[in-house]
mmCIF file of C-alpha atoms and ligand atoms in Angstrom:
data_model
loop_
_atom_site.group_PDB
_atom_site.id
_atom_site.type_symbol
_atom_site.label_atom_id
_atom_site.label_comp_id
_atom_site.label_asym_id
_atom_site.label_seq_id
_atom_site.Cartn_x
_atom_site.Cartn_y
_atom_site.Cartn_z
ATOM 1 C CA MET U 1 -26.583 112.124 -176.301
ATOM 2 C CA ALA U 2 -28.637 109.762 -178.858
ATOM 3 C CA THR U 3 -26.518 108.779 -181.738
ATOM 4 C CA LEU U 4 -27.822 108.642 -185.367
ATOM 5 C CA ALA U 5 -28.214 104.862 -185.234
ATOM 6 C CA ASP U 6 -30.315 105.339 -182.083
ATOM 7 C CA VAL U 7 -32.441 108.101 -183.848
ATOM 8 C CA LEU U 8 -33.049 105.494 -186.951
ATOM 9 C CA ALA U 9 -33.721 102.656 -184.832
ATOM 10 C CA GLU U 10 -36.766 104.553 -183.741
ATOM 11 C CA ARG U 11 -38.140 104.806 -187.311
ATOM 12 C CA THR U 12 -38.263 101.224 -188.256
ATOM 13 C CA ALA U 13 -41.091 98.966 -188.939
ATOM 14 C CA GLU U 14 -41.008 94.822 -189.191
ATOM 15 C CA ALA U 15 -39.270 93.413 -192.301
ATOM 16 C CA ALA U 16 -41.221 92.302 -195.243
ATOM 17 C CA SER U 17 -41.376 88.288 -194.672
ATOM 18 C CA GLU U 18 -40.463 87.579 -198.241
ATOM 19 C CA LEU U 19 -37.202 88.888 -197.280
ATOM 20 C CA VAL U 20 -36.504 87.042 -194.110
ATOM 21 C CA GLU U 21 -35.458 83.439 -193.712
ATOM 22 C CA PRO U 22 -35.252 82.275 -190.027
ATOM 23 C CA ILE U 23 -32.046 80.271 -189.334
ATOM 24 C CA SER U 24 -31.756 79.015 -185.740
ATOM 25 C CA ASN U 25 -31.627 80.549 -182.215
ATOM 26 C CA ASN U 26 -33.163 83.799 -183.250
ATOM 27 C CA ARG U 27 -30.906 84.209 -186.099
ATOM 28 C CA LEU U 28 -32.160 85.704 -189.379
ATOM 29 C CA ARG U 29 -30.703 85.970 -192.822
ATOM 30 C CA CYS U 30 -31.600 89.074 -194.449
ATOM 31 C CA HIS U 31 -32.371 88.924 -198.389
ATOM 32 C CA ALA U 32 -32.750 92.653 -199.105
ATOM 33 C CA CYS U 33 -29.046 92.570 -200.913
ATOM 34 C CA GLY U 34 -26.633 90.455 -202.125
ATOM 35 C CA HIS U 35 -24.555 90.380 -198.709
ATOM 36 C CA LEU U 36 -27.262 87.799 -197.595
ATOM 37 C CA CYS U 37 -26.268 88.838 -194.032
ATOM 38 C CA PRO U 38 -26.849 86.177 -191.164
ATOM 39 C CA ILE U 39 -27.802 88.375 -188.243
ATOM 40 C CA PRO U 40 -27.775 87.007 -184.627
ATOM 41 C CA ASP U 41 -30.017 88.751 -182.070
ATOM 42 C CA GLY U 42 -29.174 92.214 -181.301
ATOM 43 C CA ALA U 43 -26.867 92.550 -184.299
ATOM 44 C CA VAL U 44 -27.091 94.537 -187.470
ATOM 45 C CA GLY U 45 -26.273 93.899 -191.240
ATOM 46 C CA VAL U 46 -23.351 95.159 -193.074
ATOM 47 C CA CYS U 47 -25.619 98.165 -194.195
ATOM 48 C CA LYS U 48 -26.010 99.057 -190.485
ATOM 49 C CA VAL U 49 -29.797 100.138 -191.170
ATOM 50 C CA ARG U 50 -31.465 96.414 -190.832
ATOM 51 C CA PHE U 51 -31.091 94.844 -187.646
ATOM 52 C CA ASN U 52 -32.267 91.802 -185.347
ATOM 53 C CA ARG U 53 -34.441 92.757 -182.523
ATOM 54 C CA GLY U 54 -35.163 89.604 -180.509
ATOM 55 C CA GLY U 55 -35.966 87.401 -183.339
ATOM 56 C CA THR U 56 -37.670 90.215 -185.339
ATOM 57 C CA LEU U 57 -35.888 91.864 -188.534
ATOM 58 C CA MET U 58 -36.164 95.470 -188.419
ATOM 59 C CA VAL U 59 -36.025 97.694 -191.304
ATOM 60 C CA PRO U 60 -36.114 101.408 -191.991
ATOM 61 C CA TRP U 61 -39.582 103.102 -192.200
ATOM 62 C CA GLY U 62 -40.879 106.499 -191.770
ATOM 63 C CA TYR U 63 -38.459 108.971 -192.981
ATOM 64 C CA VAL U 64 -36.464 110.248 -195.745
ATOM 65 C CA GLY U 65 -32.758 111.711 -195.765
ATOM 66 C CA ALA U 66 -33.194 113.590 -198.840
ATOM 67 C CA LEU U 67 -35.820 114.932 -201.260
ATOM 68 C CA GLN U 68 -35.475 116.379 -204.540
ATOM 69 C CA CYS U 69 -36.998 116.888 -207.722
ATOM 70 C CA ASP U 70 -34.640 115.887 -210.770
ATOM 71 C CA PRO U 71 -34.997 115.873 -214.259
ATOM 72 C CA ILE U 72 -35.347 112.189 -215.464
ATOM 73 C CA GLU U 73 -32.163 112.899 -217.451
ATOM 74 C CA LYS U 74 -30.397 113.402 -214.192
ATOM 75 C CA LYS U 75 -31.048 109.463 -213.033
ATOM 76 C CA PRO U 76 -29.903 109.247 -215.596
ATOM 77 C CA PHE U 77 -32.961 107.544 -217.708
ATOM 78 C CA PHE U 78 -32.817 108.244 -221.417
ATOM 79 C CA HIS U 79 -35.398 105.821 -222.792
ATOM 80 C CA ALA U 80 -38.291 106.850 -220.223
ATOM 81 C CA ARG U 81 -40.504 109.601 -220.623
ATOM 82 C CA PRO U 82 -37.693 112.338 -221.783
ATOM 83 C CA GLY U 83 -38.540 115.707 -219.885
ATOM 84 C CA ALA U 84 -40.110 114.045 -217.178
ATOM 85 C CA LEU U 85 -39.821 115.366 -213.431
ATOM 86 C CA ALA U 86 -38.704 112.719 -211.266
ATOM 87 C CA PHE U 87 -39.484 113.103 -207.475
ATOM 88 C CA SER U 88 -36.537 111.597 -205.887
ATOM 89 C CA PHE U 89 -36.385 110.247 -202.300
ATOM 90 C CA GLY U 90 -33.658 108.466 -200.345
ATOM 91 C CA MET U 91 -33.169 107.227 -196.928
ATOM 92 C CA LEU U 92 -29.540 106.778 -195.059
ATOM 93 C CA GLY U 93 -27.105 103.950 -195.516
ATOM 94 C CA CYS U 94 -25.951 101.843 -198.049
ATOM 95 C CA ASP U 95 -24.372 98.249 -198.548
ATOM 96 C CA LEU U 96 -21.135 99.476 -200.149
ATOM 97 C CA HIS U 97 -18.784 101.675 -199.482
ATOM 98 C CA CYS U 98 -17.382 103.522 -202.297
ATOM 99 C CA SER U 99 -14.744 106.070 -202.044
ATOM 100 C CA TYR U 100 -15.777 108.111 -204.662
ATOM 101 C CA CYS U 101 -19.529 108.097 -204.032
ATOM 102 C CA GLN U 102 -21.567 111.559 -204.901
ATOM 103 C CA ASN U 103 -24.122 110.881 -202.308
ATOM 104 C CA TRP U 104 -21.869 109.978 -199.469
ATOM 105 C CA VAL U 105 -23.875 112.571 -197.131
ATOM 106 C CA THR U 106 -26.885 109.992 -197.133
ATOM 107 C CA SER U 107 -25.004 106.596 -198.017
ATOM 108 C CA GLN U 108 -22.529 106.825 -195.462
ATOM 109 C CA ALA U 109 -24.450 108.507 -192.715
ATOM 110 C CA LEU U 110 -23.737 105.457 -190.465
ATOM 111 C CA ARG U 111 -20.259 104.866 -191.145
ATOM 112 C CA ASP U 112 -18.691 108.655 -191.642
ATOM 113 C CA PRO U 113 -18.949 110.996 -188.801
ATOM 114 C CA GLN U 114 -18.612 113.793 -190.994
ATOM 115 C CA ALA U 115 -21.471 112.551 -193.263
ATOM 116 C CA VAL U 116 -24.556 114.596 -191.172
ATOM 117 C CA ALA U 117 -27.731 113.856 -192.673
ATOM 118 C CA PRO U 118 -30.933 114.018 -189.969
ATOM 119 C CA PRO U 119 -33.853 112.093 -190.698
ATOM 120 C CA ILE U 120 -37.075 113.812 -191.812
ATOM 121 C CA ASP U 121 -40.142 112.185 -190.729
ATOM 122 C CA VAL U 122 -42.891 111.855 -193.480
ATOM 123 C CA GLU U 123 -45.815 109.781 -194.851
ATOM 124 C CA PRO U 124 -45.910 108.081 -198.029
ATOM 125 C CA THR U 125 -49.179 109.880 -198.867
ATOM 126 C CA SER U 126 -47.943 113.417 -198.455
ATOM 127 C CA LEU U 127 -44.673 112.478 -200.674
ATOM 128 C CA VAL U 128 -46.967 111.236 -203.232
ATOM 129 C CA GLU U 129 -49.392 114.364 -203.068
ATOM 130 C CA GLU U 130 -46.351 116.739 -203.243
ATOM 131 C CA ALA U 131 -45.136 114.526 -206.450
ATOM 132 C CA VAL U 132 -48.611 114.992 -208.314
ATOM 133 C CA ARG U 133 -48.960 118.580 -207.297
ATOM 134 C CA LEU U 134 -45.231 119.273 -209.035
ATOM 135 C CA ASN U 135 -46.736 117.467 -212.086
ATOM 136 C CA ALA U 136 -43.848 114.663 -211.380
ATOM 137 C CA ARG U 137 -44.261 111.599 -213.742
ATOM 138 C CA VAL U 138 -41.901 109.248 -211.848
ATOM 139 C CA VAL U 139 -41.254 108.645 -207.897
ATOM 140 C CA VAL U 140 -37.677 107.549 -207.647
ATOM 141 C CA SER U 141 -35.870 105.823 -204.813
ATOM 142 C CA THR U 142 -32.321 106.802 -204.793
ATOM 143 C CA TYR U 143 -29.555 108.846 -203.071
ATOM 144 C CA ASN U 144 -28.971 106.014 -200.541
ATOM 145 C CA GLU U 145 -29.311 102.190 -201.961
ATOM 146 C CA PRO U 146 -32.845 101.654 -202.227
ATOM 147 C CA LEU U 147 -32.446 97.577 -202.173
ATOM 148 C CA ILE U 148 -31.643 97.907 -198.490
ATOM 149 C CA THR U 149 -34.925 100.227 -197.606
ATOM 150 C CA SER U 150 -37.194 98.224 -200.103
ATOM 151 C CA GLU U 151 -40.128 97.694 -197.617
ATOM 152 C CA TRP U 152 -40.202 101.736 -197.479
ATOM 153 C CA ALA U 153 -39.597 102.127 -201.387
ATOM 154 C CA VAL U 154 -42.892 99.548 -201.793
ATOM 155 C CA GLY U 155 -44.613 101.591 -199.208
ATOM 156 C CA ILE U 156 -44.381 104.828 -201.242
ATOM 157 C CA PHE U 157 -44.418 102.986 -204.788
ATOM 158 C CA LYS U 158 -48.015 101.834 -204.161
ATOM 159 C CA GLU U 159 -49.162 105.099 -203.213
ATOM 160 C CA ALA U 160 -47.418 106.640 -206.498
ATOM 161 C CA ARG U 161 -49.223 103.882 -208.614
ATOM 162 C CA ALA U 162 -52.409 104.405 -207.244
ATOM 163 C CA ALA U 163 -51.721 108.074 -208.452
ATOM 164 C CA GLY U 164 -51.021 107.011 -211.862
ATOM 165 C CA LEU U 165 -47.210 107.613 -211.340
ATOM 166 C CA MET U 166 -44.261 105.417 -212.842
ATOM 167 C CA THR U 167 -41.590 104.513 -210.205
ATOM 168 C CA ALA U 168 -37.902 103.689 -210.306
ATOM 169 C CA TYR U 169 -34.888 102.619 -208.508
ATOM 170 C CA VAL U 170 -31.180 104.112 -208.936
ATOM 171 C CA SER U 171 -29.381 101.267 -207.267
ATOM 172 C CA ASN U 172 -25.873 99.636 -207.097
ATOM 173 C CA GLY U 173 -27.739 96.460 -208.405
ATOM 174 C CA ASN U 174 -26.483 94.404 -205.739
ATOM 175 C CA GLY U 175 -29.569 92.515 -205.389
ATOM 176 C CA THR U 176 -31.047 89.015 -204.825
ATOM 177 C CA PRO U 177 -33.857 86.644 -206.271
ATOM 178 C CA ARG U 178 -36.093 87.461 -203.586
ATOM 179 C CA VAL U 179 -35.648 91.092 -203.120
ATOM 180 C CA LEU U 180 -36.480 91.516 -207.195
ATOM 181 C CA GLU U 181 -39.421 89.263 -206.632
ATOM 182 C CA TYR U 182 -40.725 91.416 -203.867
ATOM 183 C CA ILE U 183 -40.277 94.976 -205.516
ATOM 184 C CA ARG U 184 -41.447 93.306 -209.342
ATOM 185 C CA PRO U 185 -45.057 94.413 -209.271
ATOM 186 C CA TRP U 186 -44.165 97.914 -207.869
ATOM 187 C CA ILE U 187 -41.585 99.112 -210.182
ATOM 188 C CA ASP U 188 -41.137 100.213 -213.878
ATOM 189 C CA LEU U 189 -37.695 101.847 -214.161
ATOM 190 C CA TYR U 190 -34.304 100.258 -212.600
ATOM 191 C CA LYS U 191 -30.921 102.035 -213.111
ATOM 192 C CA VAL U 192 -27.994 100.022 -211.995
ATOM 193 C CA ASP U 193 -24.376 101.188 -211.587
ATOM 194 C CA LEU U 194 -22.208 98.663 -212.989
ATOM 195 C CA LYS U 195 -18.840 100.096 -211.342
ATOM 196 C CA SER U 196 -16.343 97.520 -212.978
ATOM 197 C CA PHE U 197 -16.188 94.206 -214.463
ATOM 198 C CA ASN U 198 -13.462 93.223 -212.041
ATOM 199 C CA ASP U 199 -14.332 91.187 -208.875
ATOM 200 C CA ARG U 200 -11.337 92.535 -207.168
ATOM 201 C CA HIS U 201 -12.296 96.003 -207.943
ATOM 202 C CA TYR U 202 -15.785 95.156 -206.599
ATOM 203 C CA ARG U 203 -14.362 93.891 -203.324
ATOM 204 C CA GLN U 204 -12.394 97.053 -202.672
ATOM 205 C CA LEU U 205 -15.889 98.549 -202.689
ATOM 206 C CA GLY U 206 -17.514 96.098 -200.274
ATOM 207 C CA GLY U 207 -19.140 94.009 -202.524
ATOM 208 C CA ARG U 208 -19.312 91.037 -205.416
ATOM 209 C CA LEU U 209 -19.353 91.366 -209.031
ATOM 210 C CA GLN U 210 -21.539 88.238 -209.484
ATOM 211 C CA PRO U 211 -24.875 89.355 -207.566
ATOM 212 C CA ILE U 212 -24.662 92.508 -209.807
ATOM 213 C CA LEU U 213 -24.456 90.552 -213.056
ATOM 214 C CA ASP U 214 -27.332 88.240 -211.788
ATOM 215 C CA THR U 215 -29.464 91.082 -211.112
ATOM 216 C CA ILE U 216 -29.008 92.857 -214.457
ATOM 217 C CA ARG U 217 -30.098 89.386 -216.213
ATOM 218 C CA ALA U 218 -33.108 89.207 -213.760
ATOM 219 C CA LEU U 219 -34.275 92.677 -214.207
ATOM 220 C CA HIS U 220 -34.193 92.171 -218.147
ATOM 221 C CA ALA U 221 -35.831 88.990 -217.803
ATOM 222 C CA MET U 222 -38.790 90.337 -215.541
ATOM 223 C CA SER U 223 -39.348 93.265 -218.594
ATOM 224 C CA ILE U 224 -38.522 96.187 -216.093
ATOM 225 C CA TRP U 225 -36.938 98.607 -217.931
ATOM 226 C CA VAL U 226 -33.126 98.973 -217.191
ATOM 227 C CA GLU U 227 -30.601 101.291 -218.109
ATOM 228 C CA ILE U 228 -26.812 100.840 -216.757
ATOM 229 C CA VAL U 229 -24.072 103.374 -215.727
ATOM 230 C CA THR U 230 -20.554 103.318 -215.604
ATOM 231 C CA LEU U 231 -18.601 106.057 -214.035
ATOM 232 C CA LEU U 232 -15.292 105.801 -215.939
ATOM 233 C CA ILE U 233 -12.489 106.364 -213.415
ATOM 234 C CA PRO U 234 -8.994 106.548 -214.855
ATOM 235 C CA GLY U 235 -6.838 103.644 -213.544
ATOM 236 C CA PHE U 236 -9.601 101.874 -211.940
ATOM 237 C CA ASN U 237 -11.905 100.855 -214.625
ATOM 238 C CA ASN U 238 -11.199 102.335 -217.616
ATOM 239 C CA SER U 239 -8.671 99.607 -219.533
ATOM 240 C CA ASP U 240 -9.797 98.806 -222.997
ATOM 241 C CA GLU U 241 -10.054 95.308 -221.977
ATOM 242 C CA GLU U 242 -12.297 95.850 -218.800
ATOM 243 C CA ILE U 243 -14.448 98.118 -220.876
ATOM 244 C CA SER U 244 -14.683 95.766 -223.747
ATOM 245 C CA GLU U 245 -15.678 92.787 -221.301
ATOM 246 C CA LEU U 246 -18.317 94.977 -219.523
ATOM 247 C CA THR U 247 -19.948 95.867 -222.692
ATOM 248 C CA SER U 248 -19.877 92.523 -224.041
ATOM 249 C CA PHE U 249 -21.800 91.096 -221.130
ATOM 250 C CA LEU U 250 -24.508 93.932 -221.512
ATOM 251 C CA ALA U 251 -24.713 93.261 -225.276
ATOM 252 C CA GLY U 252 -25.345 89.630 -224.275
ATOM 253 C CA VAL U 253 -28.201 90.222 -222.292
ATOM 254 C CA SER U 254 -29.651 92.785 -224.651
ATOM 255 C CA PRO U 255 -28.025 95.124 -227.215
ATOM 256 C CA ASP U 256 -31.166 97.398 -226.564
ATOM 257 C CA ILE U 257 -30.097 98.183 -222.958
ATOM 258 C CA PRO U 258 -28.819 101.939 -222.857
ATOM 259 C CA TRP U 259 -25.519 102.291 -221.484
ATOM 260 C CA HIS U 260 -24.178 105.501 -219.946
ATOM 261 C CA VAL U 261 -20.618 106.130 -219.487
ATOM 262 C CA THR U 262 -20.064 109.169 -217.339
ATOM 263 C CA ALA U 263 -17.127 111.224 -216.429
ATOM 264 C CA PHE U 264 -15.569 110.878 -212.536
ATOM 265 C CA HIS U 265 -14.564 114.244 -211.080
ATOM 266 C CA LYS U 266 -12.636 113.988 -207.697
ATOM 267 C CA ASP U 267 -15.253 113.467 -204.769
ATOM 268 C CA TYR U 268 -15.602 112.225 -201.169
ATOM 269 C CA ARG U 269 -12.448 110.228 -200.412
ATOM 270 C CA MET U 270 -11.293 109.446 -203.932
ATOM 271 C CA SER U 271 -9.092 112.357 -204.968
ATOM 272 C CA ASP U 272 -5.894 110.812 -206.670
ATOM 273 C CA PRO U 273 -7.172 109.815 -210.528
ATOM 274 C CA GLU U 274 -7.463 112.592 -212.734
ATOM 275 C CA ASN U 275 -10.972 113.850 -213.727
ATOM 276 C CA THR U 276 -12.057 111.557 -216.875
ATOM 277 C CA THR U 277 -11.720 113.454 -220.365
ATOM 278 C CA PRO U 278 -14.214 113.449 -223.184
ATOM 279 C CA ASP U 279 -11.642 111.558 -225.308
ATOM 280 C CA MET U 280 -11.691 108.495 -222.451
ATOM 281 C CA LEU U 281 -15.419 108.878 -222.853
ATOM 282 C CA MET U 282 -15.671 108.378 -226.525
ATOM 283 C CA ARG U 283 -13.172 105.856 -226.542
ATOM 284 C CA ALA U 284 -14.978 103.713 -224.076
ATOM 285 C CA ALA U 285 -18.471 104.563 -225.855
ATOM 286 C CA GLU U 286 -16.669 103.404 -229.307
ATOM 287 C CA ILE U 287 -15.810 100.210 -227.661
ATOM 288 C CA GLY U 288 -19.350 99.595 -226.332
ATOM 289 C CA GLN U 289 -20.757 100.253 -229.987
ATOM 290 C CA LYS U 290 -18.376 97.871 -231.490
ATOM 291 C CA ASN U 291 -19.363 95.255 -229.099
ATOM 292 C CA GLY U 292 -23.193 95.759 -230.095
ATOM 293 C CA LEU U 293 -24.897 97.990 -227.583
ATOM 294 C CA ARG U 294 -26.983 100.301 -229.846
ATOM 295 C CA TYR U 295 -27.804 103.109 -227.320
ATOM 296 C CA VAL U 296 -24.430 104.326 -225.605
ATOM 297 C CA TYR U 297 -24.250 107.802 -224.181
ATOM 298 C CA ALA U 298 -21.533 109.783 -222.666
ATOM 299 C CA GLY U 299 -22.501 112.051 -219.574
ATOM 300 C CA ASN U 300 -21.233 114.495 -216.910
ATOM 301 C CA ILE U 301 -19.441 116.716 -219.808
ATOM 302 C CA PRO U 302 -22.383 118.465 -221.499
ATOM 303 C CA GLY U 303 -21.450 119.550 -225.052
ATOM 304 C CA GLN U 304 -17.987 118.125 -225.545
ATOM 305 C CA VAL U 305 -18.860 114.243 -226.138
ATOM 306 C CA GLY U 306 -20.039 114.960 -229.917
ATOM 307 C CA ASP U 307 -23.179 113.118 -230.775
ATOM 308 C CA LEU U 308 -23.252 111.088 -227.516
ATOM 309 C CA GLU U 309 -25.916 112.613 -225.620
ATOM 310 C CA HIS U 310 -28.618 112.392 -228.220
ATOM 311 C CA THR U 311 -30.546 109.131 -228.864
ATOM 312 C CA ARG U 312 -30.733 108.045 -232.453
ATOM 313 C CA CYS U 313 -32.366 105.585 -234.356
ATOM 314 C CA HIS U 314 -30.338 102.166 -234.458
ATOM 315 C CA GLN U 315 -31.291 101.640 -237.797
ATOM 316 C CA CYS U 316 -31.388 104.676 -239.955
ATOM 317 C CA ARG U 317 -29.416 107.178 -237.593
ATOM 318 C CA ALA U 318 -32.091 109.573 -237.476
ATOM 319 C CA LEU U 319 -31.895 111.927 -234.804
ATOM 320 C CA LEU U 320 -34.614 111.073 -232.231
ATOM 321 C CA VAL U 321 -34.095 112.842 -228.974
ATOM 322 C CA GLU U 322 -31.274 115.747 -229.023
ATOM 323 C CA ARG U 323 -29.802 116.854 -225.686
ATOM 324 C CA TYR U 324 -27.786 119.135 -223.821
ATOM 325 C CA GLY U 325 -26.741 117.829 -220.347
ATOM 326 C CA TYR U 326 -30.276 117.392 -218.883
ATOM 327 C CA PHE U 327 -32.095 119.560 -221.153
ATOM 328 C CA ILE U 328 -34.046 118.347 -224.110
ATOM 329 C CA GLN U 329 -33.588 120.317 -227.292
ATOM 330 C CA SER U 330 -35.779 118.413 -229.556
ATOM 331 C CA TYR U 331 -38.019 115.384 -229.654
ATOM 332 C CA ARG U 332 -39.032 113.321 -232.559
ATOM 333 C CA LEU U 333 -40.136 109.884 -231.680
ATOM 334 C CA THR U 334 -43.860 109.090 -232.929
ATOM 335 C CA PRO U 335 -46.673 108.529 -230.078
ATOM 336 C CA GLU U 336 -46.083 104.806 -230.794
ATOM 337 C CA GLY U 337 -42.145 105.300 -229.813
ATOM 338 C CA THR U 338 -40.667 104.443 -233.082
ATOM 339 C CA CYS U 339 -38.603 106.546 -235.446
ATOM 340 C CA PRO U 340 -40.576 108.948 -237.544
ATOM 341 C CA GLU U 341 -38.096 108.237 -240.522
ATOM 342 C CA CYS U 342 -38.059 104.656 -241.209
ATOM 343 C CA HIS U 343 -40.562 103.496 -238.265
ATOM 344 C CA THR U 344 -38.302 101.367 -236.421
ATOM 345 C CA SER U 345 -39.520 100.588 -232.995
ATOM 346 C CA VAL U 346 -37.089 102.205 -230.276
ATOM 347 C CA PRO U 347 -37.080 100.119 -226.864
ATOM 348 C CA GLY U 348 -37.946 102.414 -223.889
ATOM 349 C CA ARG U 349 -41.147 103.267 -221.653
ATOM 350 C CA TRP U 350 -42.130 106.336 -223.913
ATOM 351 C CA GLY U 351 -45.326 108.551 -223.281
ATOM 352 C CA ARG U 352 -47.599 109.198 -226.146
ATOM 353 C CA ALA U 353 -45.971 112.523 -226.772
ATOM 354 C CA PHE U 354 -43.519 114.959 -225.447
ATOM 355 C CA GLU U 355 -44.874 116.841 -222.442
ATOM 356 C CA GLY U 356 -42.308 119.474 -222.315
ATOM 357 C CA GLN U 357 -39.773 119.875 -219.432
ATOM 358 C CA ILE U 358 -40.898 121.193 -216.176
ATOM 359 C CA ALA U 359 -36.949 121.659 -215.137
ATOM 360 C CA SER U 360 -33.519 120.936 -216.571
ATOM 361 C CA MET U 361 -32.055 121.547 -213.210
ATOM 362 C CA PRO U 362 -32.766 119.835 -209.858
ATOM 363 C CA PHE U 363 -34.781 121.665 -207.271
ATOM 364 C CA LEU U 364 -36.089 121.154 -203.746
ATOM 365 C CA PRO U 365 -39.697 120.441 -203.283
ATOM 366 C CA GLY U 366 -42.038 122.570 -200.654
ATOM 367 C CA ARG U 367 -40.932 121.351 -197.376
ATOM 368 C CA ARG U 368 -44.209 123.293 -195.664
ATOM 369 C CA ARG U 369 -46.476 121.566 -197.807
ATOM 370 C CA LEU U 370 -45.022 118.208 -197.030
ATOM 371 C CA ARG U 371 -45.413 119.089 -193.523
ATOM 372 C CA LEU U 372 -41.764 118.329 -192.797
ATOM 373 C CA PHE U 373 -41.413 121.248 -190.163
HETATM 374 S S1 SF4 Y 401 -29.544 94.878 -196.802
HETATM 375 FE FE1 SF4 Y 401 -27.831 93.573 -197.392
HETATM 376 S S2 SF4 Y 401 -26.376 94.256 -195.919
HETATM 377 FE FE2 SF4 Y 401 -28.219 95.168 -194.984
HETATM 378 S S3 SF4 Y 401 -28.928 93.334 -193.546
HETATM 379 FE FE3 SF4 Y 401 -29.712 92.757 -195.403
HETATM 380 S S4 SF4 Y 401 -28.259 91.355 -196.520
HETATM 381 FE FE4 SF4 Y 401 -27.198 92.616 -195.132
#
């Protein structure tokens, strides 16, 4: 019987030349993520989805492992088209192996036999046609690590841009200079999970801290709109010292980068820590604000985090976007993206007007229209 790896090996294309470096004797170095794997002929990279076949790097192409319509607030982006529908797709596989992953069915499909997520064959054009039909404003590569499947994301993003849509990554940020240059012409928004500010913790998850910090700096320098999420896990990353270092770093890149500190709930293989409480989130948010971040949000516990779901003008504190969970309750930014009270410019990728909200909860798109059956 064919394994999932066999099935996926049939759904591949040659890697983009920008992401491959020949080494010697058919060995290749992959530049799609910060692991920079040297891959001998016949071997796979750490992510298990990119592999060397006879001196050619083969990469995922032509399928999705997950497809869903999300409110953009779920990604989360709070400073990009509030209320927009985010047409979200993912492939399979990841370059990290976080034990608390909330997308483990897709991200760990090649490592964990319990993660069963069969691929669904699809063309970029039919994905984008469905996104347009549903009035989505953004197409998002998410659910697995998008960097490791960047060729497929760019294939879809080219169609999405041609249809007038924005594009986004929801990523662990384990990038490289080459992959960021490769996606740069085709991407508008980028969410990075900054999981910790401790390299030892990152190594437990299968990565390193430095490539993530370098990616955040590079994305900001490229004028790609960046928002950062830290899932606050009691006993793992929630010490005052670590949160202070993390938020000082972000404020040093730019005080205008929105930082979302979100609540952990027991998931996948991490069931030891207690769930994050509202008080823990508010304590971390206070540290971030003291360190200079102007837009700090607390997530995953709607209605219990005081003011920390809303966007306020950093200058006069006027209420600009009022939220409950993913639901937009009010929107007061001007068409120019400024505060209506004091006219301070509010950083982000705002529309000329709030266009309402199609959904404040995720839903599945029409599979028949996508010709997925
Ligand atoms: S994407 Fe990352 S993990 Fe996968 S082969 Fe390339 S460098 Fe290695």
